[in-house]
Amino acid sequence: GQQLNQSPQSMFIQEGEDVSMNCTSSSIFNTWLWYKQDPGEGPVLLIALYKAGELTSNGRLTAQFGITRKDSFLNISASIPSDVGIYFCAGQLGYGNKLVFGAGTILRVKS
Amino acid sequence: NAGVTQTPKFRILKIGQSMTLQCTQDMNHNYMYWYRQDPGMGLKLIYYSVGAGITDKGEVPNGYNVSRSTTEDFPLRLELAAPSQTSVYFCASSFSTRVGFETQYFGPGTRLLVL
């Protein structure tokens, strides 16, 4: 089946630092999504991207839909302790279609 | 508004036992999904449903069964539990159409341990 390669696997950063993570695929996706999962809870959608080249922000989070439609990037600026969690990318082939998830990036923030 | 609720939160099963994981949503969503999450592996789709009475296999359906008799409920059945089914199970729902993507809302998960 399709696979998404998400990197890095984990990050341990100092509070206030910026964070970057990315996701690549061997297949083209029409929609890229970024989710965050807090410990003991289900994933929550952070940002959805619908068009190649699109750059979208949600507060301190910025995500981009790669121009080739095979990759996406998530940046978090000025990290804070509540940013701790697992960040997942997900791709969707078409409208109403199923999602394919990356393996996740574990983010730890040192205050 | 409870969103997506799942029961139980945690369960230990012996090999060969059966159980049903319950999922209910109160958002009148037409689509519902079951995922499993293994450590370091992301979420994999087990089964999904596009409406009451309609279900379809996802990426990893073997060993599971589902039914969708109502819009609100989407139970996942394990008939003969195996250690490979030890995982965290998430139910999700969305209001999906043919013309756009709608957010999938996830439940809090059920942690299952098969010994």
PDB file of N, CA, C and O in Angstrom, chain A residues 1-3 9 31 33 35 37 40-45 48 50 86 88 92 95-104, chain B residues 31 33 35 37 40-45 48 57-59 90 96-101 103-109 111:
ATOM      1  N   GLY A   1       0.810  -1.197   0.000  1.00  0.00           N
ATOM      2  CA  GLY A   1       0.000   0.000   0.000  1.00  0.00           C
ATOM      3  C   GLY A   1       0.849   1.256   0.000  1.00  0.00           C
ATOM      4  O   GLY A   1       2.071   1.198   0.052  1.00  0.00           O
ATOM      5  N   GLN A   2       0.170   2.402  -0.074  1.00  0.00           N
ATOM      6  CA  GLN A   2       0.920   3.664  -0.078  1.00  0.00           C
ATOM      7  C   GLN A   2       1.550   3.908   1.280  1.00  0.00           C
ATOM      8  O   GLN A   2       1.000   3.517   2.301  1.00  0.00           O
ATOM      9  N   GLN A   3       2.688   4.577   1.248  1.00  0.00           N
ATOM     10  CA  GLN A   3       3.368   4.892   2.492  1.00  0.00           C
ATOM     11  C   GLN A   3       3.807   6.332   2.485  1.00  0.00           C
ATOM     12  O   GLN A   3       4.164   6.889   1.445  1.00  0.00           O
ATOM     13  N   GLN A   9      11.880  11.288  13.303  1.00  0.00           N
ATOM     14  CA  GLN A   9      11.035  10.421  14.133  1.00  0.00           C
ATOM     15  C   GLN A   9      10.741  11.085  15.460  1.00  0.00           C
ATOM     16  O   GLN A   9       9.652  10.910  16.021  1.00  0.00           O
ATOM     17  N   THR A  31      -4.731  16.163  -1.197  1.00  0.00           N
ATOM     18  CA  THR A  31      -4.882  16.900   0.059  1.00  0.00           C
ATOM     19  C   THR A  31      -3.812  16.417   1.029  1.00  0.00           C
ATOM     20  O   THR A  31      -3.577  15.212   1.132  1.00  0.00           O
ATOM     21  N   LEU A  33      -2.644  16.796   5.154  1.00  0.00           N
ATOM     22  CA  LEU A  33      -3.182  17.184   6.447  1.00  0.00           C
ATOM     23  C   LEU A  33      -2.115  16.998   7.513  1.00  0.00           C
ATOM     24  O   LEU A  33      -1.274  16.110   7.416  1.00  0.00           O
ATOM     25  N   TYR A  35      -1.948  16.508  11.740  1.00  0.00           N
ATOM     26  CA  TYR A  35      -2.677  16.256  12.971  1.00  0.00           C
ATOM     27  C   TYR A  35      -1.706  16.290  14.144  1.00  0.00           C
ATOM     28  O   TYR A  35      -0.524  15.985  14.012  1.00  0.00           O
ATOM     29  N   GLN A  37      -1.450  14.685  18.171  1.00  0.00           N
ATOM     30  CA  GLN A  37      -2.024  13.767  19.145  1.00  0.00           C
ATOM     31  C   GLN A  37      -1.387  14.005  20.502  1.00  0.00           C
ATOM     32  O   GLN A  37      -0.172  13.859  20.661  1.00  0.00           O
ATOM     33  N   GLY A  40      -2.713   9.934  25.313  1.00  0.00           N
ATOM     34  CA  GLY A  40      -3.983   9.361  25.757  1.00  0.00           C
ATOM     35  C   GLY A  40      -5.206   9.880  25.028  1.00  0.00           C
ATOM     36  O   GLY A  40      -6.334   9.599  25.438  1.00  0.00           O
ATOM     37  N   GLU A  41      -4.990  10.618  23.942  1.00  0.00           N
ATOM     38  CA  GLU A  41      -6.130  11.161  23.204  1.00  0.00           C
ATOM     39  C   GLU A  41      -6.022  10.825  21.728  1.00  0.00           C
ATOM     40  O   GLU A  41      -4.998  10.333  21.258  1.00  0.00           O
ATOM     41  N   GLY A  42      -7.100  11.109  21.005  1.00  0.00           N
ATOM     42  CA  GLY A  42      -7.079  10.897  19.566  1.00  0.00           C
ATOM     43  C   GLY A  42      -6.475  12.084  18.846  1.00  0.00           C
ATOM     44  O   GLY A  42      -6.352  13.172  19.400  1.00  0.00           O
ATOM     45  N   PRO A  43      -6.067  11.902  17.580  1.00  0.00           N
ATOM     46  CA  PRO A  43      -5.487  13.000  16.798  1.00  0.00           C
ATOM     47  C   PRO A  43      -6.494  14.119  16.564  1.00  0.00           C
ATOM     48  O   PRO A  43      -7.688  13.881  16.421  1.00  0.00           O
ATOM     49  N   VAL A  44      -5.976  15.334  16.510  1.00  0.00           N
ATOM     50  CA  VAL A  44      -6.790  16.519  16.233  1.00  0.00           C
ATOM     51  C   VAL A  44      -6.193  17.236  15.027  1.00  0.00           C
ATOM     52  O   VAL A  44      -4.977  17.436  14.955  1.00  0.00           O
ATOM     53  N   LEU A  45      -7.051  17.618  14.084  1.00  0.00           N
ATOM     54  CA  LEU A  45      -6.565  18.276  12.867  1.00  0.00           C
ATOM     55  C   LEU A  45      -6.021  19.667  13.178  1.00  0.00           C
ATOM     56  O   LEU A  45      -6.669  20.466  13.842  1.00  0.00           O
ATOM     57  N   ALA A  48      -5.108  21.798   7.104  1.00  0.00           N
ATOM     58  CA  ALA A  48      -5.415  21.058   5.884  1.00  0.00           C
ATOM     59  C   ALA A  48      -4.952  21.877   4.680  1.00  0.00           C
ATOM     60  O   ALA A  48      -5.151  23.091   4.641  1.00  0.00           O
ATOM     61  N   TYR A  50      -4.914  22.063   0.369  1.00  0.00           N
ATOM     62  CA  TYR A  50      -5.714  21.548  -0.733  1.00  0.00           C
ATOM     63  C   TYR A  50      -5.092  21.739  -2.112  1.00  0.00           C
ATOM     64  O   TYR A  50      -5.599  21.188  -3.087  1.00  0.00           O
ATOM     65  N   ILE A  86       2.599  14.082  19.554  1.00  0.00           N
ATOM     66  CA  ILE A  86       2.994  13.407  18.315  1.00  0.00           C
ATOM     67  C   ILE A  86       2.288  14.108  17.157  1.00  0.00           C
ATOM     68  O   ILE A  86       1.067  14.297  17.190  1.00  0.00           O
ATOM     69  N   PHE A  88       1.331  14.043  13.194  1.00  0.00           N
ATOM     70  CA  PHE A  88       1.159  13.138  12.066  1.00  0.00           C
ATOM     71  C   PHE A  88       0.837  13.915  10.801  1.00  0.00           C
ATOM     72  O   PHE A  88       0.022  14.839  10.825  1.00  0.00           O
ATOM     73  N   GLN A  92      -4.477  12.473   1.338  1.00  0.00           N
ATOM     74  CA  GLN A  92      -5.750  11.973   0.814  1.00  0.00           C
ATOM     75  C   GLN A  92      -5.695  12.056  -0.703  1.00  0.00           C
ATOM     76  O   GLN A  92      -5.332  13.090  -1.259  1.00  0.00           O
ATOM     77  N   TYR A  95     -11.487  13.320  -3.177  1.00  0.00           N
ATOM     78  CA  TYR A  95     -12.570  13.713  -2.304  1.00  0.00           C
ATOM     79  C   TYR A  95     -13.267  12.488  -1.744  1.00  0.00           C
ATOM     80  O   TYR A  95     -13.613  11.584  -2.474  1.00  0.00           O
ATOM     81  N   GLY A  96     -13.472  12.510  -0.431  1.00  0.00           N
ATOM     82  CA  GLY A  96     -14.146  11.399   0.227  1.00  0.00           C
ATOM     83  C   GLY A  96     -13.283  10.167   0.389  1.00  0.00           C
ATOM     84  O   GLY A  96     -13.724   9.183   0.963  1.00  0.00           O
ATOM     85  N   ASN A  97     -12.056  10.204  -0.139  1.00  0.00           N
ATOM     86  CA  ASN A  97     -11.201   9.023  -0.053  1.00  0.00           C
ATOM     87  C   ASN A  97     -10.555   8.878   1.308  1.00  0.00           C
ATOM     88  O   ASN A  97     -10.534   9.788   2.117  1.00  0.00           O
ATOM     89  N   LYS A  98      -9.970   7.698   1.504  1.00  0.00           N
ATOM     90  CA  LYS A  98      -9.367   7.376   2.785  1.00  0.00           C
ATOM     91  C   LYS A  98      -8.049   8.132   2.956  1.00  0.00           C
ATOM     92  O   LYS A  98      -7.434   8.581   2.011  1.00  0.00           O
ATOM     93  N   LEU A  99      -7.654   8.274   4.211  1.00  0.00           N
ATOM     94  CA  LEU A  99      -6.404   8.930   4.546  1.00  0.00           C
ATOM     95  C   LEU A  99      -5.285   7.907   4.703  1.00  0.00           C
ATOM     96  O   LEU A  99      -5.518   6.793   5.184  1.00  0.00           O
ATOM     97  N   VAL A 100      -4.068   8.307   4.321  1.00  0.00           N
ATOM     98  CA  VAL A 100      -2.864   7.527   4.588  1.00  0.00           C
ATOM     99  C   VAL A 100      -2.028   8.352   5.556  1.00  0.00           C
ATOM    100  O   VAL A 100      -1.760   9.532   5.294  1.00  0.00           O
ATOM    101  N   PHE A 101      -1.620   7.751   6.668  1.00  0.00           N
ATOM    102  CA  PHE A 101      -0.915   8.476   7.715  1.00  0.00           C
ATOM    103  C   PHE A 101       0.579   8.173   7.697  1.00  0.00           C
ATOM    104  O   PHE A 101       1.004   7.053   7.397  1.00  0.00           O
ATOM    105  N   GLY A 102       1.382   9.178   8.077  1.00  0.00           N
ATOM    106  CA  GLY A 102       2.784   8.953   8.356  1.00  0.00           C
ATOM    107  C   GLY A 102       2.934   8.333   9.746  1.00  0.00           C
ATOM    108  O   GLY A 102       1.963   8.216  10.491  1.00  0.00           O
ATOM    109  N   ALA A 103       4.164   7.942  10.084  1.00  0.00           N
ATOM    110  CA  ALA A 103       4.415   7.254  11.354  1.00  0.00           C
ATOM    111  C   ALA A 103       4.468   8.211  12.538  1.00  0.00           C
ATOM    112  O   ALA A 103       4.429   7.776  13.686  1.00  0.00           O
ATOM    113  N   GLY A 104       4.549   9.511  12.268  1.00  0.00           N
ATOM    114  CA  GLY A 104       4.514  10.486  13.354  1.00  0.00           C
ATOM    115  C   GLY A 104       5.881  11.011  13.743  1.00  0.00           C
ATOM    116  O   GLY A 104       6.898  10.325  13.583  1.00  0.00           O
TER     117      GLY A 104
ATOM    118  N   TYR B  31     -19.812   9.501   7.386  1.00  0.00           N
ATOM    119  CA  TYR B  31     -18.659   8.619   7.312  1.00  0.00           C
ATOM    120  C   TYR B  31     -18.166   8.281   8.714  1.00  0.00           C
ATOM    121  O   TYR B  31     -18.069   9.151   9.581  1.00  0.00           O
ATOM    122  N   TYR B  33     -14.990   5.612  10.674  1.00  0.00           N
ATOM    123  CA  TYR B  33     -13.753   4.886  10.381  1.00  0.00           C
ATOM    124  C   TYR B  33     -13.245   4.192  11.643  1.00  0.00           C
ATOM    125  O   TYR B  33     -13.447   4.679  12.746  1.00  0.00           O
ATOM    126  N   TYR B  35      -9.460   2.845  12.977  1.00  0.00           N
ATOM    127  CA  TYR B  35      -8.021   2.781  12.755  1.00  0.00           C
ATOM    128  C   TYR B  35      -7.391   2.006  13.905  1.00  0.00           C
ATOM    129  O   TYR B  35      -7.903   1.984  15.009  1.00  0.00           O
ATOM    130  N   GLN B  37      -3.500   1.912  15.847  1.00  0.00           N
ATOM    131  CA  GLN B  37      -2.238   2.627  15.953  1.00  0.00           C
ATOM    132  C   GLN B  37      -1.242   1.769  16.712  1.00  0.00           C
ATOM    133  O   GLN B  37      -1.422   1.502  17.897  1.00  0.00           O
ATOM    134  N   GLY B  40       5.099   3.681  16.671  1.00  0.00           N
ATOM    135  CA  GLY B  40       5.984   4.057  15.579  1.00  0.00           C
ATOM    136  C   GLY B  40       5.443   3.769  14.192  1.00  0.00           C
ATOM    137  O   GLY B  40       6.194   3.827  13.214  1.00  0.00           O
ATOM    138  N   MET B  41       4.155   3.453  14.094  1.00  0.00           N
ATOM    139  CA  MET B  41       3.632   3.029  12.785  1.00  0.00           C
ATOM    140  C   MET B  41       2.529   3.926  12.246  1.00  0.00           C
ATOM    141  O   MET B  41       1.999   3.681  11.191  1.00  0.00           O
ATOM    142  N   GLY B  42       2.143   4.957  12.981  1.00  0.00           N
ATOM    143  CA  GLY B  42       1.053   5.783  12.492  1.00  0.00           C
ATOM    144  C   GLY B  42      -0.273   5.052  12.605  1.00  0.00           C
ATOM    145  O   GLY B  42      -0.391   4.036  13.272  1.00  0.00           O
ATOM    146  N   LEU B  43      -1.282   5.574  11.944  1.00  0.00           N
ATOM    147  CA  LEU B  43      -2.617   4.974  11.989  1.00  0.00           C
ATOM    148  C   LEU B  43      -2.897   4.224  10.701  1.00  0.00           C
ATOM    149  O   LEU B  43      -2.616   4.722   9.606  1.00  0.00           O
ATOM    150  N   LYS B  44      -3.457   3.031  10.847  1.00  0.00           N
ATOM    151  CA  LYS B  44      -3.808   2.257   9.665  1.00  0.00           C
ATOM    152  C   LYS B  44      -5.323   2.003   9.689  1.00  0.00           C
ATOM    153  O   LYS B  44      -5.877   1.611  10.706  1.00  0.00           O
ATOM    154  N   LEU B  45      -5.947   2.162   8.537  1.00  0.00           N
ATOM    155  CA  LEU B  45      -7.393   2.037   8.435  1.00  0.00           C
ATOM    156  C   LEU B  45      -7.803   0.569   8.406  1.00  0.00           C
ATOM    157  O   LEU B  45      -7.305  -0.207   7.595  1.00  0.00           O
ATOM    158  N   TYR B  48     -14.161   1.123   7.117  1.00  0.00           N
ATOM    159  CA  TYR B  48     -14.852   2.387   7.140  1.00  0.00           C
ATOM    160  C   TYR B  48     -16.275   2.199   6.617  1.00  0.00           C
ATOM    161  O   TYR B  48     -16.611   1.155   6.040  1.00  0.00           O
ATOM    162  N   LYS B  57     -13.758  -2.476   3.454  1.00  0.00           N
ATOM    163  CA  LYS B  57     -12.464  -2.775   4.059  1.00  0.00           C
ATOM    164  C   LYS B  57     -11.477  -1.640   3.844  1.00  0.00           C
ATOM    165  O   LYS B  57     -11.473  -0.987   2.798  1.00  0.00           O
ATOM    166  N   GLY B  58     -10.622  -1.478   4.847  1.00  0.00           N
ATOM    167  CA  GLY B  58      -9.520  -0.548   4.717  1.00  0.00           C
ATOM    168  C   GLY B  58      -8.249  -1.300   4.399  1.00  0.00           C
ATOM    169  O   GLY B  58      -8.272  -2.321   3.708  1.00  0.00           O
ATOM    170  N   GLU B  59      -7.150  -0.833   4.966  1.00  0.00           N
ATOM    171  CA  GLU B  59      -5.844  -1.402   4.658  1.00  0.00           C
ATOM    172  C   GLU B  59      -5.570  -2.703   5.412  1.00  0.00           C
ATOM    173  O   GLU B  59      -4.911  -3.608   4.893  1.00  0.00           O
ATOM    174  N   PHE B  90      -8.673   3.544  17.284  1.00  0.00           N
ATOM    175  CA  PHE B  90      -9.345   4.834  17.218  1.00  0.00           C
ATOM    176  C   PHE B  90     -10.508   4.764  16.243  1.00  0.00           C
ATOM    177  O   PHE B  90     -10.373   4.260  15.128  1.00  0.00           O
ATOM    178  N   SER B  96     -18.552  13.709   4.981  1.00  0.00           N
ATOM    179  CA  SER B  96     -17.805  13.766   3.728  1.00  0.00           C
ATOM    180  C   SER B  96     -18.752  13.801   2.547  1.00  0.00           C
ATOM    181  O   SER B  96     -19.802  13.163   2.541  1.00  0.00           O
ATOM    182  N   THR B  97     -18.345  14.571   1.549  1.00  0.00           N
ATOM    183  CA  THR B  97     -19.117  14.651   0.318  1.00  0.00           C
ATOM    184  C   THR B  97     -18.192  14.322  -0.846  1.00  0.00           C
ATOM    185  O   THR B  97     -16.997  14.110  -0.668  1.00  0.00           O
ATOM    186  N   ARG B  98     -18.734  14.304  -2.021  1.00  0.00           N
ATOM    187  CA  ARG B  98     -17.910  14.009  -3.193  1.00  0.00           C
ATOM    188  C   ARG B  98     -17.081  15.206  -3.622  1.00  0.00           C
ATOM    189  O   ARG B  98     -16.233  15.093  -4.498  1.00  0.00           O
ATOM    190  N   VAL B  99     -17.351  16.385  -3.039  1.00  0.00           N
ATOM    191  CA  VAL B  99     -16.722  17.584  -3.574  1.00  0.00           C
ATOM    192  C   VAL B  99     -15.776  18.267  -2.604  1.00  0.00           C
ATOM    193  O   VAL B  99     -15.362  19.376  -2.828  1.00  0.00           O
ATOM    194  N   GLY B 100     -15.461  17.663  -1.507  1.00  0.00           N
ATOM    195  CA  GLY B 100     -14.536  18.333  -0.611  1.00  0.00           C
ATOM    196  C   GLY B 100     -14.103  17.443   0.527  1.00  0.00           C
ATOM    197  O   GLY B 100     -14.653  16.376   0.750  1.00  0.00           O
ATOM    198  N   PHE B 101     -13.073  17.898   1.215  1.00  0.00           N
ATOM    199  CA  PHE B 101     -12.582  17.170   2.377  1.00  0.00           C
ATOM    200  C   PHE B 101     -13.167  17.775   3.637  1.00  0.00           C
ATOM    201  O   PHE B 101     -13.193  18.976   3.798  1.00  0.00           O
ATOM    202  N   THR B 103     -13.111  17.499   7.963  1.00  0.00           N
ATOM    203  CA  THR B 103     -12.286  17.036   9.069  1.00  0.00           C
ATOM    204  C   THR B 103     -12.783  15.718   9.635  1.00  0.00           C
ATOM    205  O   THR B 103     -13.974  15.546   9.847  1.00  0.00           O
ATOM    206  N   GLN B 104     -11.850  14.798   9.866  1.00  0.00           N
ATOM    207  CA  GLN B 104     -12.178  13.587  10.611  1.00  0.00           C
ATOM    208  C   GLN B 104     -11.981  13.870  12.091  1.00  0.00           C
ATOM    209  O   GLN B 104     -10.918  14.318  12.504  1.00  0.00           O
ATOM    210  N   TYR B 105     -13.018  13.608  12.881  1.00  0.00           N
ATOM    211  CA  TYR B 105     -12.958  13.794  14.324  1.00  0.00           C
ATOM    212  C   TYR B 105     -12.707  12.437  14.970  1.00  0.00           C
ATOM    213  O   TYR B 105     -13.444  11.484  14.709  1.00  0.00           O
ATOM    214  N   PHE B 106     -11.702  12.386  15.832  1.00  0.00           N
ATOM    215  CA  PHE B 106     -11.298  11.126  16.437  1.00  0.00           C
ATOM    216  C   PHE B 106     -11.829  10.990  17.859  1.00  0.00           C
ATOM    217  O   PHE B 106     -11.936  11.978  18.597  1.00  0.00           O
ATOM    218  N   GLY B 107     -12.125   9.759  18.241  1.00  0.00           N
ATOM    219  CA  GLY B 107     -12.441   9.438  19.620  1.00  0.00           C
ATOM    220  C   GLY B 107     -11.167   9.331  20.435  1.00  0.00           C
ATOM    221  O   GLY B 107     -10.063   9.411  19.892  1.00  0.00           O
ATOM    222  N   PRO B 108     -11.285   9.094  21.757  1.00  0.00           N
ATOM    223  CA  PRO B 108     -10.111   9.054  22.634  1.00  0.00           C
ATOM    224  C   PRO B 108      -9.313   7.761  22.552  1.00  0.00           C
ATOM    225  O   PRO B 108      -8.217   7.679  23.089  1.00  0.00           O
ATOM    226  N   GLY B 109      -9.856   6.739  21.900  1.00  0.00           N
ATOM    227  CA  GLY B 109      -9.119   5.495  21.719  1.00  0.00           C
ATOM    228  C   GLY B 109      -9.471   4.416  22.725  1.00  0.00           C
ATOM    229  O   GLY B 109      -9.936   4.691  23.839  1.00  0.00           O
ATOM    230  N   ARG B 111      -7.446   1.073  24.271  1.00  0.00           N
ATOM    231  CA  ARG B 111      -6.165   0.360  24.332  1.00  0.00           C
ATOM    232  C   ARG B 111      -6.455  -1.107  24.592  1.00  0.00           C
ATOM    233  O   ARG B 111      -7.077  -1.453  25.597  1.00  0.00           O
TER     234      ARG B 111
END
